mmCIF file of C-alpha atoms in Angstrom:
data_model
loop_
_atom_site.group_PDB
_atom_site.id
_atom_site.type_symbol
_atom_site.label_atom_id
_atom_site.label_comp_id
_atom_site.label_asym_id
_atom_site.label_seq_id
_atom_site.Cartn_x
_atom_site.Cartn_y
_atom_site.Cartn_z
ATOM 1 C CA UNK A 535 0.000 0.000 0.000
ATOM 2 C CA UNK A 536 1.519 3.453 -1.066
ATOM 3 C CA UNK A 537 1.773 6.804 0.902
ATOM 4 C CA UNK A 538 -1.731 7.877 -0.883
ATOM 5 C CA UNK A 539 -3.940 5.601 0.310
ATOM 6 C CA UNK A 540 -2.425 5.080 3.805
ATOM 7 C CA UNK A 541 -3.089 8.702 3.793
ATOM 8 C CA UNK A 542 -6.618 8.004 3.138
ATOM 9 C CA UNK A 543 -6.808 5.149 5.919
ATOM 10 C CA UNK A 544 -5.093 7.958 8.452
ATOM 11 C CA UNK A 545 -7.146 10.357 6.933
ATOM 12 C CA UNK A 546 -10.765 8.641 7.356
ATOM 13 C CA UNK A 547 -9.394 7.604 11.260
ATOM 14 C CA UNK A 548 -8.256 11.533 11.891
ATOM 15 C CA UNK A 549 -12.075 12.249 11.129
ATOM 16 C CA UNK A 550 -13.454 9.406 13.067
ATOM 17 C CA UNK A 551 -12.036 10.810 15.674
ATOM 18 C CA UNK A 552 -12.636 14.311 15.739
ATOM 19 C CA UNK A 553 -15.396 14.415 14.254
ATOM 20 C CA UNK A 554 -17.462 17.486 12.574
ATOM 21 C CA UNK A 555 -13.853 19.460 13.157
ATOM 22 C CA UNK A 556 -12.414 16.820 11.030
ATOM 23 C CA UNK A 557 -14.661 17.181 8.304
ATOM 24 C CA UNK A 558 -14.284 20.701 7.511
ATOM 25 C CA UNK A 559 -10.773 20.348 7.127
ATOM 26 C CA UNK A 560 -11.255 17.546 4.543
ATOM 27 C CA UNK A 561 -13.871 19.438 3.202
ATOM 28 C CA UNK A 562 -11.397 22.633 2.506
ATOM 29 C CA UNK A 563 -8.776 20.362 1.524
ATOM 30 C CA UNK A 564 -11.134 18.869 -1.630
ATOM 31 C CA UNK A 565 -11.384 22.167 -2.979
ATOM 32 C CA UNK A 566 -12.781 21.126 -6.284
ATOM 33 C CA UNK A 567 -15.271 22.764 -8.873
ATOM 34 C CA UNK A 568 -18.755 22.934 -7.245
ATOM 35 C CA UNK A 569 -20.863 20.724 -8.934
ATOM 36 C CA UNK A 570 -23.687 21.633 -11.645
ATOM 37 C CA UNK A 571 -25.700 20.659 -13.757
ATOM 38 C CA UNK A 572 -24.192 20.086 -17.409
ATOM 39 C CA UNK A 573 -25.939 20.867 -20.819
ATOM 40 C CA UNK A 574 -27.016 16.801 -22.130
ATOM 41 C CA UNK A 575 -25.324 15.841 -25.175
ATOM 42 C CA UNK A 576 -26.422 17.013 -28.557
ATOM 43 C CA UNK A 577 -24.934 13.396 -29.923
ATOM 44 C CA UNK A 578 -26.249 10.395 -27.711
ATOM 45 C CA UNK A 579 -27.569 6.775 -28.517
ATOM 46 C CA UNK A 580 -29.621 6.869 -31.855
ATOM 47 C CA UNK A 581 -31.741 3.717 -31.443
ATOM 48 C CA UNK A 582 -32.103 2.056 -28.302
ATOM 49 C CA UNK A 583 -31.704 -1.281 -27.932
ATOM 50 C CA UNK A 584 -34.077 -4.093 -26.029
ATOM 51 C CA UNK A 585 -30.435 -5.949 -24.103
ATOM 52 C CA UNK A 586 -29.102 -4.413 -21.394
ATOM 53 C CA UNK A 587 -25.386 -1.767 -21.830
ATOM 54 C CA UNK A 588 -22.853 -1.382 -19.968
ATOM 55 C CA UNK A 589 -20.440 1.735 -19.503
ATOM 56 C CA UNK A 590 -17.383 1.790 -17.359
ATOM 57 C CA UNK A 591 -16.341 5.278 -15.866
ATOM 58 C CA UNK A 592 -13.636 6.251 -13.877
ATOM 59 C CA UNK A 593 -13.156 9.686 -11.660
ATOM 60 C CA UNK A 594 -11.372 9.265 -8.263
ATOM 61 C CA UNK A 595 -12.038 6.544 -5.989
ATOM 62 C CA UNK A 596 -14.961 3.691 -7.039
ATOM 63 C CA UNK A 597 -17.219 4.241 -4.046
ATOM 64 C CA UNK A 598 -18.443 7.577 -4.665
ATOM 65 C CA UNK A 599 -19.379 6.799 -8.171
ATOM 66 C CA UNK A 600 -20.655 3.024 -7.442
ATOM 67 C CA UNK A 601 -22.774 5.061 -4.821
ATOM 68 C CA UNK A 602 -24.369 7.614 -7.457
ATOM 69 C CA UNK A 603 -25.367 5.405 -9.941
ATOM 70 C CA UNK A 604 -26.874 3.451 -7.873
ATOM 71 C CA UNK A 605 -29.595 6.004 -7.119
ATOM 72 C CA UNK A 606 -30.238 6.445 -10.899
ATOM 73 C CA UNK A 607 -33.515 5.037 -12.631
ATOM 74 C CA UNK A 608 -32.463 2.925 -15.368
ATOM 75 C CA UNK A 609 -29.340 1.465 -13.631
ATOM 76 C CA UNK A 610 -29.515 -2.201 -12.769
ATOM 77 C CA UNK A 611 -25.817 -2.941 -11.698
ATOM 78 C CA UNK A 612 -22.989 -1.130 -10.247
ATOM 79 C CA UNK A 613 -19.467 -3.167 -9.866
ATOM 80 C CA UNK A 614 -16.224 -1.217 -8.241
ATOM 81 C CA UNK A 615 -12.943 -2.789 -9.942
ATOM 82 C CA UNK A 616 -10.162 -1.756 -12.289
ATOM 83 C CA UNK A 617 -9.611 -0.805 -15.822
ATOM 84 C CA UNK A 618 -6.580 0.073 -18.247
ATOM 85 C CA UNK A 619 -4.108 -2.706 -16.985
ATOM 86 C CA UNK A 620 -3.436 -6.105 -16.691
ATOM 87 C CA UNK A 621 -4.885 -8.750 -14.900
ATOM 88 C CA UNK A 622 -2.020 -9.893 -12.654
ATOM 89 C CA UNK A 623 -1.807 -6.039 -11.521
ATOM 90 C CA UNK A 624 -5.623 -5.560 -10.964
ATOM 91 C CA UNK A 625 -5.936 -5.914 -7.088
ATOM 92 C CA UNK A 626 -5.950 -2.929 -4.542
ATOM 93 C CA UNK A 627 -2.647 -3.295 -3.551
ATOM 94 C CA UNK A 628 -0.741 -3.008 -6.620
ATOM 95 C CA UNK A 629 -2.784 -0.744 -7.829
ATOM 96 C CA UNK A 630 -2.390 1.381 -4.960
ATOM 97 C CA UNK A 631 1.458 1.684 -6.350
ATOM 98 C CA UNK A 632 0.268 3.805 -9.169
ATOM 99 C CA UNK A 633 2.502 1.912 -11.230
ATOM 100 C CA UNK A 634 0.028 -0.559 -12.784
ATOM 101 C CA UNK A 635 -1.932 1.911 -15.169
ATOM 102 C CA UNK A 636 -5.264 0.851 -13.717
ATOM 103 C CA UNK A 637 -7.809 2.952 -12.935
ATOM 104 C CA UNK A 638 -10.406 2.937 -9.574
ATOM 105 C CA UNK A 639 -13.553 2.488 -12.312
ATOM 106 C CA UNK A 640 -17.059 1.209 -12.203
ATOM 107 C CA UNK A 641 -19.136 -1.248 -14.395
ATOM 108 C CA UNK A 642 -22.321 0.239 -14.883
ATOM 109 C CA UNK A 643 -25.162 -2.079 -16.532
ATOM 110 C CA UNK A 644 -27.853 -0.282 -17.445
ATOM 111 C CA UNK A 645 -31.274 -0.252 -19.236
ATOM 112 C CA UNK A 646 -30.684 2.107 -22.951
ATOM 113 C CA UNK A 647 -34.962 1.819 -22.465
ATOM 114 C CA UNK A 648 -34.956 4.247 -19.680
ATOM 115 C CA UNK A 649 -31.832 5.973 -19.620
ATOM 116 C CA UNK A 650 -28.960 6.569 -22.609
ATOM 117 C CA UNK A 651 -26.014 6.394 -22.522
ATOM 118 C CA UNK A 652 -25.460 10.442 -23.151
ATOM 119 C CA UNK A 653 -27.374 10.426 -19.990
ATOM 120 C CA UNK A 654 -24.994 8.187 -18.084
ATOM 121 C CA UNK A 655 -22.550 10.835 -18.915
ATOM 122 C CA UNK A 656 -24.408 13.848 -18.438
ATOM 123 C CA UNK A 657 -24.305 12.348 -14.305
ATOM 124 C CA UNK A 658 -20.574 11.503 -14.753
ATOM 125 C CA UNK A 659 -20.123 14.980 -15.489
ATOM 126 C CA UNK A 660 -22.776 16.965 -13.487
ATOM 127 C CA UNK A 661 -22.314 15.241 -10.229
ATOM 128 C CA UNK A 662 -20.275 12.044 -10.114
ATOM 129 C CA UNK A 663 -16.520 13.778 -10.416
ATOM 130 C CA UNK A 664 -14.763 16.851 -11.763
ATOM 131 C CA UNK A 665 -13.155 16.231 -14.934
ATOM 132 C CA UNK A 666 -11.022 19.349 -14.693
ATOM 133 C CA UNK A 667 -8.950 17.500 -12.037
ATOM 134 C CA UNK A 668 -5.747 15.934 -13.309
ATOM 135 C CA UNK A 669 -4.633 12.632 -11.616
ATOM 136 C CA UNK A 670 -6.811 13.103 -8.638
ATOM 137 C CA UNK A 671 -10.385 13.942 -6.999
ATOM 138 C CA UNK A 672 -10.828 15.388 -3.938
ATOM 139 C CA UNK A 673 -8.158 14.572 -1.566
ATOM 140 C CA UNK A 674 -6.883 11.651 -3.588
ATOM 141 C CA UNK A 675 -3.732 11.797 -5.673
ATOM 142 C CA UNK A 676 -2.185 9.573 -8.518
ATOM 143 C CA UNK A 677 -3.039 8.503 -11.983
ATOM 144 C CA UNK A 678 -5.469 5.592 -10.599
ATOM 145 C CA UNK A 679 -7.785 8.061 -9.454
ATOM 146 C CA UNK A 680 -7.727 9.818 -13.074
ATOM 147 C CA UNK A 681 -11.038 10.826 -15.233
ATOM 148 C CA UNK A 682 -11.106 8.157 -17.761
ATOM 149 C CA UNK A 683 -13.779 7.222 -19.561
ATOM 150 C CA UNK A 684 -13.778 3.546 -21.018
ATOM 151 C CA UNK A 685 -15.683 2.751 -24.126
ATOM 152 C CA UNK A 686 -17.397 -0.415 -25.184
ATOM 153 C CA UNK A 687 -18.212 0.239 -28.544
ATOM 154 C CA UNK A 688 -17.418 2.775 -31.265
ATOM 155 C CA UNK A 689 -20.257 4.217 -30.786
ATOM 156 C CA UNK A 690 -19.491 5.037 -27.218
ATOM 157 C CA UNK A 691 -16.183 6.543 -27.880
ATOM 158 C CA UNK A 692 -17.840 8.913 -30.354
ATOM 159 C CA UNK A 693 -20.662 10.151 -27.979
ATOM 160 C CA UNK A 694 -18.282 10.838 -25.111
ATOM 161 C CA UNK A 695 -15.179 12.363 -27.488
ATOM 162 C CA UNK A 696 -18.400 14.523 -28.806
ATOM 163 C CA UNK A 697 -19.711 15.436 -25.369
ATOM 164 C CA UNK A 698 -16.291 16.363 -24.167
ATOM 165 C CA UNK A 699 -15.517 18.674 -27.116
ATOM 166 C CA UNK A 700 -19.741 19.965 -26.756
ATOM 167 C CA UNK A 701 -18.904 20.758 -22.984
ATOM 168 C CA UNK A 702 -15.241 22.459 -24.166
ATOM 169 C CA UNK A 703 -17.031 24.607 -26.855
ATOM 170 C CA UNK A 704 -19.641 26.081 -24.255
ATOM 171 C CA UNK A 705 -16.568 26.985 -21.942
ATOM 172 C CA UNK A 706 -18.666 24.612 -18.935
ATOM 173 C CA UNK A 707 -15.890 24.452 -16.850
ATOM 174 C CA UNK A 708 -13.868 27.329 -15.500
ATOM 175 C CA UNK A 709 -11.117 24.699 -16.213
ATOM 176 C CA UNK A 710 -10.124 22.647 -18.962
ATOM 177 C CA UNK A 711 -11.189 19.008 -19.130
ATOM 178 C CA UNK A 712 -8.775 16.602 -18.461
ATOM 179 C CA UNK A 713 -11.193 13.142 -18.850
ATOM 180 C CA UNK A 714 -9.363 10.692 -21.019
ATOM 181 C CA UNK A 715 -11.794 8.468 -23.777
ATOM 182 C CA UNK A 716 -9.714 4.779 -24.333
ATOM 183 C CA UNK A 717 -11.627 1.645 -25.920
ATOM 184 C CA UNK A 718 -12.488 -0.523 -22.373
ATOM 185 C CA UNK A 719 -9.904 -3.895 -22.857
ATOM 186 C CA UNK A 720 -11.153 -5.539 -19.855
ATOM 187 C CA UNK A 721 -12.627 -4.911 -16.535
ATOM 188 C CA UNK A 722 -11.382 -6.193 -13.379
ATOM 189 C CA UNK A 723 -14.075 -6.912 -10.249
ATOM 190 C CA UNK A 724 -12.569 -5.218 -7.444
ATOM 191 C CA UNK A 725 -11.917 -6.978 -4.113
ATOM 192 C CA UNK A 726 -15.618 -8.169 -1.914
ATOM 193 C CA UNK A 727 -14.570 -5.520 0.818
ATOM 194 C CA UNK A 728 -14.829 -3.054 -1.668
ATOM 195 C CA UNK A 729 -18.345 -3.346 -3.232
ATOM 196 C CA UNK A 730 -21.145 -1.785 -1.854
ATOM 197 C CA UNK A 731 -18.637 0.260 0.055
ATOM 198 C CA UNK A 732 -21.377 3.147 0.803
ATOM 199 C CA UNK A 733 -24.297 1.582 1.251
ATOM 200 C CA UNK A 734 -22.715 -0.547 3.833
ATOM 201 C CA UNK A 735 -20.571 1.912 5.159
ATOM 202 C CA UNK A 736 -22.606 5.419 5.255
ATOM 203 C CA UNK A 737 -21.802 6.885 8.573
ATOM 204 C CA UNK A 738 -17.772 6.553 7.235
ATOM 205 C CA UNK A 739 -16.583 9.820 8.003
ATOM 206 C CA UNK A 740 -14.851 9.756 4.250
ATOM 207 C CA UNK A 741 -18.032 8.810 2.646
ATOM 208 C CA UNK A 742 -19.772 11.500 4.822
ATOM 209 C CA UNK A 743 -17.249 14.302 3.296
ATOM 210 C CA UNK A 744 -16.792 13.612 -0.588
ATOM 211 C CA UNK A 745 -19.398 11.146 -1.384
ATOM 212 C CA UNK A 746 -22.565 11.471 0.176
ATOM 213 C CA UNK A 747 -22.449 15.176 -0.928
ATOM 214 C CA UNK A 748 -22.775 13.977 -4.689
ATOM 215 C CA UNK A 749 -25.983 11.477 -4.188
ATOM 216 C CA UNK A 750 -27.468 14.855 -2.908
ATOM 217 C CA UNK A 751 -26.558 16.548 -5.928
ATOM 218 C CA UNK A 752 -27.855 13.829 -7.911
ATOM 219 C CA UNK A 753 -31.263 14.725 -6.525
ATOM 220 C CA UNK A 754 -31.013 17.960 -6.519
ATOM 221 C CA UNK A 755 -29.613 18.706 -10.035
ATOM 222 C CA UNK A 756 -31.347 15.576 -11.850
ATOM 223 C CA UNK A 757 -34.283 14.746 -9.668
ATOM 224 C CA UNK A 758 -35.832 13.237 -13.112
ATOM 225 C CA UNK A 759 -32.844 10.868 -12.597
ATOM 226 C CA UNK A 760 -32.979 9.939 -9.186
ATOM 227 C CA UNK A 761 -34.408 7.290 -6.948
ATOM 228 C CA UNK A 762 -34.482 7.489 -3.393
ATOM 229 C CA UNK A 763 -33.778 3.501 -2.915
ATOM 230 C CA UNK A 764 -30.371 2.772 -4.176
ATOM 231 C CA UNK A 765 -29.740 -0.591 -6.226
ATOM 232 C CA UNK A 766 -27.315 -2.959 -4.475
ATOM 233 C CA UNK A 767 -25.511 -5.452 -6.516
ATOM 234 C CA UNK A 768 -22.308 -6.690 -4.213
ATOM 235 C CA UNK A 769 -20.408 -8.887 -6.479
ATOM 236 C CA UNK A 770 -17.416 -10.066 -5.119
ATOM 237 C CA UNK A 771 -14.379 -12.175 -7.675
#
């Protein structure tokens, strides 16, 4: 385990144990661009189809986004694991190195009959991360907590790579965006301990400062989008 994410472990204890103090340090040290609510892309799925899709995002550490998604209509499954290395390197303490090229990324399965995949994005953007951040989210640091969004299809790649340049050309951000669009070569199931990390773990003093703080935005920003009971889907390799 590397400096970063013992950080984090010292980091969530700190807050455990002072409490409310704790938190608004964490909270100033985040920093990031407020959320809002992003334009939804001009270019998004033209037909849907009857089978379920999948998308796999990543944008700092898995529970916060396994945790939004799962309050969106039209999501079925939600999987925290690892993308953009190999398979011998794909467990939480080699990736924690940040010399394995993975990324912290979600597997989102999801019904194109109620929500697209523009959509999908559209929360990935709004609520779910800040794509202006290089190499880190909140008070995370290292390529494995990059913006990276991995594409299943050709189709994907084109709607995202769009959606970027859509959300570049209306100057969205204050900030440039950093979010990298690579084809998806496999996706790695992250360790048991790790799934369902919020639900199971809400009073968590780190989930309580970056992560809960997003679901809300969900609701408030995309209320259309939201559900009040969250999906859980704990799918262990």
């Amino acid at each position: 385990m590397n400096r970063l994410h013992r950080f984090r472990q010292r980091a969530m204890a700190v807050l455990l144990a002072l409490g409310c103090l704790g938190a608004t340090w964490l909270a100033v040290a985040r920093a990031d661009e407020p959320p809002h609510l992003v334009p939804a892309a001009l270019l998004d799925t033209a037909k849907p189809g009857a089978d379920m899709e999948r998308a796999v995002l990543a944008g700092g550490c898995f529970w916060g986004i396994e945790g939004v998604f799962q309050h969106v209509k039209g999501v079925r499954s939600v999987v925290s694991g690892y993308s953009g290395g190999a398979q011998d390197t794909a467990t939480y303490a080699l990736v924690s190195t940040e010399r394995t090229g993975h990324a912290e990324a979600v597997r989102i399965t999801f019904d194109p009959q109620v929500i697209s995949y523009g959509q999908i994005l559209r929360i990935y953007f709004s609520v779910a991360h800040d794509p202006t951040q290089l190499n880190r989210q909140g008070p995370d640091r290292g390529p494995s907590y990059r913006s990276n969004i991995f594409t299943v299809s050709d189709e994907q790649g084109r709607i995202a790579k769009a959606y970027i340049a859509q959300l570049e050309n209306a100057h969205v951000f204050a900030k440039p965006i950093v979010t990298r669009v690579d084809p998806l070569k496999r996706f790695y199931a992250a360790e048991s301990y790790h799934q369902n990390f919020l639900q199971r773990h809400p009073t968590n003093s780190y989930i309580v400062v970056n992560d809960l703080p997003k679901i809300a935005n969900l609701k408030r920003l995309l209320p259309e989008m939201y559900r009040a009971q969250p999906i859980s889907d704990v799918q262990a390799r």
